[in-house]
Amino acid sequence: MSCSITSVFTFKIESTFDEWAAIFDSAEAEKRHSEFLIKPLFRGVSKEDPQKVIVIHQAPEGNVQKFVEANGDWMATHRVDLSTMEETSWTASTKTESCCD
């Protein structure tokens, strides 16, 4: 059984946050997320930098990365600067070993 991972991504956009969020919240994006069992939990914009976005997802381990690989071209057409993407991953496990090991 795969472990659910919470992934936190930050990246830059080359549009306004409202323009980007409209795409992120679209039915097409929802369909693409669901194909990888990704549940978006939060998306927001930096108070200090209106071009910096944060997205928090929950998905089986590795699925968000697979989504980005499969949809990178689509994301880039929506003015996401993939070269600025940074990720951290989180689990709810309190054990010494990750639930995903």
mmCIF file with all atom_site columns, C-alpha atoms in Angstrom:
data_model
loop_
_atom_site.group_PDB
_atom_site.id
_atom_site.type_symbol
_atom_site.label_atom_id
_atom_site.label_alt_id
_atom_site.label_comp_id
_atom_site.label_asym_id
_atom_site.label_entity_id
_atom_site.label_seq_id
_atom_site.pdbx_PDB_ins_code
_atom_site.Cartn_x
_atom_site.Cartn_y
_atom_site.Cartn_z
_atom_site.occupancy
_atom_site.B_iso_or_equiv
_atom_site.pdbx_formal_charge
_atom_site.auth_seq_id
_atom_site.auth_comp_id
_atom_site.auth_asym_id
_atom_site.auth_atom_id
_atom_site.pdbx_PDB_model_num
ATOM 1   C CA . MET A 1 1   ? 0.000   0.000  0.000   1.00 0.00 ? 1   MET A CA 1
ATOM 2   C CA . SER A 1 2   ? 1.378   3.407  -0.875  1.00 0.00 ? 2   SER A CA 1
ATOM 3   C CA . CYS A 1 3   ? 1.823   6.153  1.628   1.00 0.00 ? 3   CYS A CA 1
ATOM 4   C CA . SER A 1 4   ? 0.101   9.503  1.322   1.00 0.00 ? 4   SER A CA 1
ATOM 5   C CA . ILE A 1 5   ? 2.602   12.341 1.006   1.00 0.00 ? 5   ILE A CA 1
ATOM 6   C CA . THR A 1 6   ? 1.899   16.016 1.472   1.00 0.00 ? 6   THR A CA 1
ATOM 7   C CA . SER A 1 7   ? 4.019   17.950 -1.025  1.00 0.00 ? 7   SER A CA 1
ATOM 8   C CA . VAL A 1 8   ? 4.718   21.658 -0.761  1.00 0.00 ? 8   VAL A CA 1
ATOM 9   C CA . PHE A 1 9   ? 5.766   23.329 -4.010  1.00 0.00 ? 9   PHE A CA 1
ATOM 10  C CA . THR A 1 10  ? 6.856   26.910 -4.551  1.00 0.00 ? 10  THR A CA 1
ATOM 11  C CA . PHE A 1 11  ? 7.519   28.401 -7.958  1.00 0.00 ? 11  PHE A CA 1
ATOM 12  C CA . LYS A 1 12  ? 7.320   31.592 -9.974  1.00 0.00 ? 12  LYS A CA 1
ATOM 13  C CA . ILE A 1 13  ? 4.608   32.478 -12.458 1.00 0.00 ? 13  ILE A CA 1
ATOM 14  C CA . GLU A 1 14  ? 4.822   34.877 -15.384 1.00 0.00 ? 14  GLU A CA 1
ATOM 15  C CA . SER A 1 15  ? 1.216   36.085 -15.060 1.00 0.00 ? 15  SER A CA 1
ATOM 16  C CA . THR A 1 16  ? -0.975  37.412 -12.296 1.00 0.00 ? 16  THR A CA 1
ATOM 17  C CA . PHE A 1 17  ? -1.961  35.079 -9.504  1.00 0.00 ? 17  PHE A CA 1
ATOM 18  C CA . ASP A 1 18  ? -5.632  35.435 -10.430 1.00 0.00 ? 18  ASP A CA 1
ATOM 19  C CA . GLU A 1 19  ? -4.908  34.344 -14.029 1.00 0.00 ? 19  GLU A CA 1
ATOM 20  C CA . TRP A 1 20  ? -2.862  31.380 -12.830 1.00 0.00 ? 20  TRP A CA 1
ATOM 21  C CA . ALA A 1 21  ? -5.411  30.404 -10.131 1.00 0.00 ? 21  ALA A CA 1
ATOM 22  C CA . ALA A 1 22  ? -8.240  30.353 -12.689 1.00 0.00 ? 22  ALA A CA 1
ATOM 23  C CA . ILE A 1 23  ? -6.322  27.681 -14.611 1.00 0.00 ? 23  ILE A CA 1
ATOM 24  C CA . PHE A 1 24  ? -5.329  25.778 -11.463 1.00 0.00 ? 24  PHE A CA 1
ATOM 25  C CA . ASP A 1 25  ? -8.982  25.722 -10.350 1.00 0.00 ? 25  ASP A CA 1
ATOM 26  C CA . SER A 1 26  ? -10.316 24.697 -13.789 1.00 0.00 ? 26  SER A CA 1
ATOM 27  C CA . ALA A 1 27  ? -12.121 21.468 -14.615 1.00 0.00 ? 27  ALA A CA 1
ATOM 28  C CA . GLU A 1 28  ? -9.219  20.482 -16.874 1.00 0.00 ? 28  GLU A CA 1
ATOM 29  C CA . ALA A 1 29  ? -6.689  20.842 -14.028 1.00 0.00 ? 29  ALA A CA 1
ATOM 30  C CA . GLU A 1 30  ? -9.005  18.911 -11.712 1.00 0.00 ? 30  GLU A CA 1
ATOM 31  C CA . LYS A 1 31  ? -9.176  16.069 -14.243 1.00 0.00 ? 31  LYS A CA 1
ATOM 32  C CA . ARG A 1 32  ? -5.391  16.049 -14.661 1.00 0.00 ? 32  ARG A CA 1
ATOM 33  C CA . HIS A 1 33  ? -4.892  15.989 -10.877 1.00 0.00 ? 33  HIS A CA 1
ATOM 34  C CA . SER A 1 34  ? -7.406  13.170 -10.408 1.00 0.00 ? 34  SER A CA 1
ATOM 35  C CA . GLU A 1 35  ? -5.573  11.003 -12.967 1.00 0.00 ? 35  GLU A CA 1
ATOM 36  C CA . PHE A 1 36  ? -2.663  10.933 -10.489 1.00 0.00 ? 36  PHE A CA 1
ATOM 37  C CA . LEU A 1 37  ? -4.848  10.759 -7.342  1.00 0.00 ? 37  LEU A CA 1
ATOM 38  C CA . ILE A 1 38  ? -3.689  14.237 -6.355  1.00 0.00 ? 38  ILE A CA 1
ATOM 39  C CA . LYS A 1 39  ? -5.783  16.230 -3.909  1.00 0.00 ? 39  LYS A CA 1
ATOM 40  C CA . PRO A 1 40  ? -4.905  19.938 -3.926  1.00 0.00 ? 40  PRO A CA 1
ATOM 41  C CA . LEU A 1 41  ? -5.143  21.292 -0.371  1.00 0.00 ? 41  LEU A CA 1
ATOM 42  C CA . PHE A 1 42  ? -4.024  24.907 -0.736  1.00 0.00 ? 42  PHE A CA 1
ATOM 43  C CA . ARG A 1 43  ? -2.718  27.382 -3.274  1.00 0.00 ? 43  ARG A CA 1
ATOM 44  C CA . GLY A 1 44  ? -1.625  30.906 -2.489  1.00 0.00 ? 44  GLY A CA 1
ATOM 45  C CA . VAL A 1 45  ? 0.573   33.810 -3.454  1.00 0.00 ? 45  VAL A CA 1
ATOM 46  C CA . SER A 1 46  ? 3.441   35.359 -1.509  1.00 0.00 ? 46  SER A CA 1
ATOM 47  C CA . LYS A 1 47  ? 2.666   38.638 0.219   1.00 0.00 ? 47  LYS A CA 1
ATOM 48  C CA . GLU A 1 48  ? 6.202   39.807 -0.600  1.00 0.00 ? 48  GLU A CA 1
ATOM 49  C CA . ASP A 1 49  ? 6.402   38.617 -4.227  1.00 0.00 ? 49  ASP A CA 1
ATOM 50  C CA . PRO A 1 50  ? 3.213   38.502 -6.350  1.00 0.00 ? 50  PRO A CA 1
ATOM 51  C CA . GLN A 1 51  ? 4.956   36.192 -8.849  1.00 0.00 ? 51  GLN A CA 1
ATOM 52  C CA . LYS A 1 52  ? 5.749   33.493 -6.239  1.00 0.00 ? 52  LYS A CA 1
ATOM 53  C CA . VAL A 1 53  ? 3.132   30.790 -5.689  1.00 0.00 ? 53  VAL A CA 1
ATOM 54  C CA . ILE A 1 54  ? 2.783   27.977 -3.172  1.00 0.00 ? 54  ILE A CA 1
ATOM 55  C CA . VAL A 1 55  ? 0.790   24.800 -3.817  1.00 0.00 ? 55  VAL A CA 1
ATOM 56  C CA . ILE A 1 56  ? 0.189   22.075 -1.255  1.00 0.00 ? 56  ILE A CA 1
ATOM 57  C CA . HIS A 1 57  ? -1.021  18.669 -2.496  1.00 0.00 ? 57  HIS A CA 1
ATOM 58  C CA . GLN A 1 58  ? -1.670  15.294 -0.949  1.00 0.00 ? 58  GLN A CA 1
ATOM 59  C CA . ALA A 1 59  ? -1.107  12.192 -3.076  1.00 0.00 ? 59  ALA A CA 1
ATOM 60  C CA . PRO A 1 60  ? 0.439   8.737  -3.056  1.00 0.00 ? 60  PRO A CA 1
ATOM 61  C CA . GLU A 1 61  ? 4.222   8.905  -2.925  1.00 0.00 ? 61  GLU A CA 1
ATOM 62  C CA . GLY A 1 62  ? 5.743   9.906  -6.274  1.00 0.00 ? 62  GLY A CA 1
ATOM 63  C CA . ASN A 1 63  ? 2.478   10.861 -7.966  1.00 0.00 ? 63  ASN A CA 1
ATOM 64  C CA . VAL A 1 64  ? 3.006   14.626 -7.885  1.00 0.00 ? 64  VAL A CA 1
ATOM 65  C CA . GLN A 1 65  ? 6.393   14.192 -9.530  1.00 0.00 ? 65  GLN A CA 1
ATOM 66  C CA . LYS A 1 66  ? 4.807   11.941 -12.173 1.00 0.00 ? 66  LYS A CA 1
ATOM 67  C CA . PHE A 1 67  ? 2.138   14.610 -12.715 1.00 0.00 ? 67  PHE A CA 1
ATOM 68  C CA . VAL A 1 68  ? 4.773   17.317 -13.252 1.00 0.00 ? 68  VAL A CA 1
ATOM 69  C CA . GLU A 1 69  ? 6.704   15.073 -15.671 1.00 0.00 ? 69  GLU A CA 1
ATOM 70  C CA . ALA A 1 70  ? 3.554   14.251 -17.654 1.00 0.00 ? 70  ALA A CA 1
ATOM 71  C CA . ASN A 1 71  ? 2.124   17.776 -17.608 1.00 0.00 ? 71  ASN A CA 1
ATOM 72  C CA . GLY A 1 72  ? 5.203   20.026 -17.628 1.00 0.00 ? 72  GLY A CA 1
ATOM 73  C CA . ASP A 1 73  ? 4.543   21.297 -21.148 1.00 0.00 ? 73  ASP A CA 1
ATOM 74  C CA . TRP A 1 74  ? 0.916   22.060 -20.272 1.00 0.00 ? 74  TRP A CA 1
ATOM 75  C CA . MET A 1 75  ? 2.015   23.848 -17.086 1.00 0.00 ? 75  MET A CA 1
ATOM 76  C CA . ALA A 1 76  ? 4.586   25.909 -19.008 1.00 0.00 ? 76  ALA A CA 1
ATOM 77  C CA . THR A 1 77  ? 1.893   27.109 -21.439 1.00 0.00 ? 77  THR A CA 1
ATOM 78  C CA . HIS A 1 78  ? 0.161   28.585 -18.396 1.00 0.00 ? 78  HIS A CA 1
ATOM 79  C CA . ARG A 1 79  ? 3.233   30.677 -17.642 1.00 0.00 ? 79  ARG A CA 1
ATOM 80  C CA . VAL A 1 80  ? 4.637   28.541 -14.809 1.00 0.00 ? 80  VAL A CA 1
ATOM 81  C CA . ASP A 1 81  ? 8.421   28.897 -14.578 1.00 0.00 ? 81  ASP A CA 1
ATOM 82  C CA . LEU A 1 82  ? 9.340   25.257 -13.940 1.00 0.00 ? 82  LEU A CA 1
ATOM 83  C CA . SER A 1 83  ? 13.004  26.179 -13.427 1.00 0.00 ? 83  SER A CA 1
ATOM 84  C CA . THR A 1 84  ? 12.049  27.908 -10.152 1.00 0.00 ? 84  THR A CA 1
ATOM 85  C CA . MET A 1 85  ? 10.088  24.963 -8.728  1.00 0.00 ? 85  MET A CA 1
ATOM 86  C CA . GLU A 1 86  ? 11.132  23.799 -5.276  1.00 0.00 ? 86  GLU A CA 1
ATOM 87  C CA . GLU A 1 87  ? 9.542   20.889 -3.402  1.00 0.00 ? 87  GLU A CA 1
ATOM 88  C CA . THR A 1 88  ? 9.442   19.583 0.136   1.00 0.00 ? 88  THR A CA 1
ATOM 89  C CA . SER A 1 89  ? 7.607   16.399 1.104   1.00 0.00 ? 89  SER A CA 1
ATOM 90  C CA . TRP A 1 90  ? 5.931   15.615 4.403   1.00 0.00 ? 90  TRP A CA 1
ATOM 91  C CA . THR A 1 91  ? 4.373   12.560 6.086   1.00 0.00 ? 91  THR A CA 1
ATOM 92  C CA . ALA A 1 92  ? 2.275   12.206 9.223   1.00 0.00 ? 92  ALA A CA 1
ATOM 93  C CA . SER A 1 93  ? 4.491   9.405  10.519  1.00 0.00 ? 93  SER A CA 1
ATOM 94  C CA . THR A 1 94  ? 6.061   9.922  13.939  1.00 0.00 ? 94  THR A CA 1
ATOM 95  C CA . LYS A 1 95  ? 8.127   6.745  13.653  1.00 0.00 ? 95  LYS A CA 1
ATOM 96  C CA . THR A 1 96  ? 11.863  6.826  13.045  1.00 0.00 ? 96  THR A CA 1
ATOM 97  C CA . GLU A 1 97  ? 11.296  5.324  9.588   1.00 0.00 ? 97  GLU A CA 1
ATOM 98  C CA . SER A 1 98  ? 8.959   6.934  7.114   1.00 0.00 ? 98  SER A CA 1
ATOM 99  C CA . CYS A 1 99  ? 5.669   5.168  6.427   1.00 0.00 ? 99  CYS A CA 1
ATOM 100 C CA . CYS A 1 100 ? 6.791   5.060  2.801   1.00 0.00 ? 100 CYS A CA 1
ATOM 101 C CA . ASP A 1 101 ? 10.047  3.168  3.326   1.00 0.00 ? 101 ASP A CA 1
#
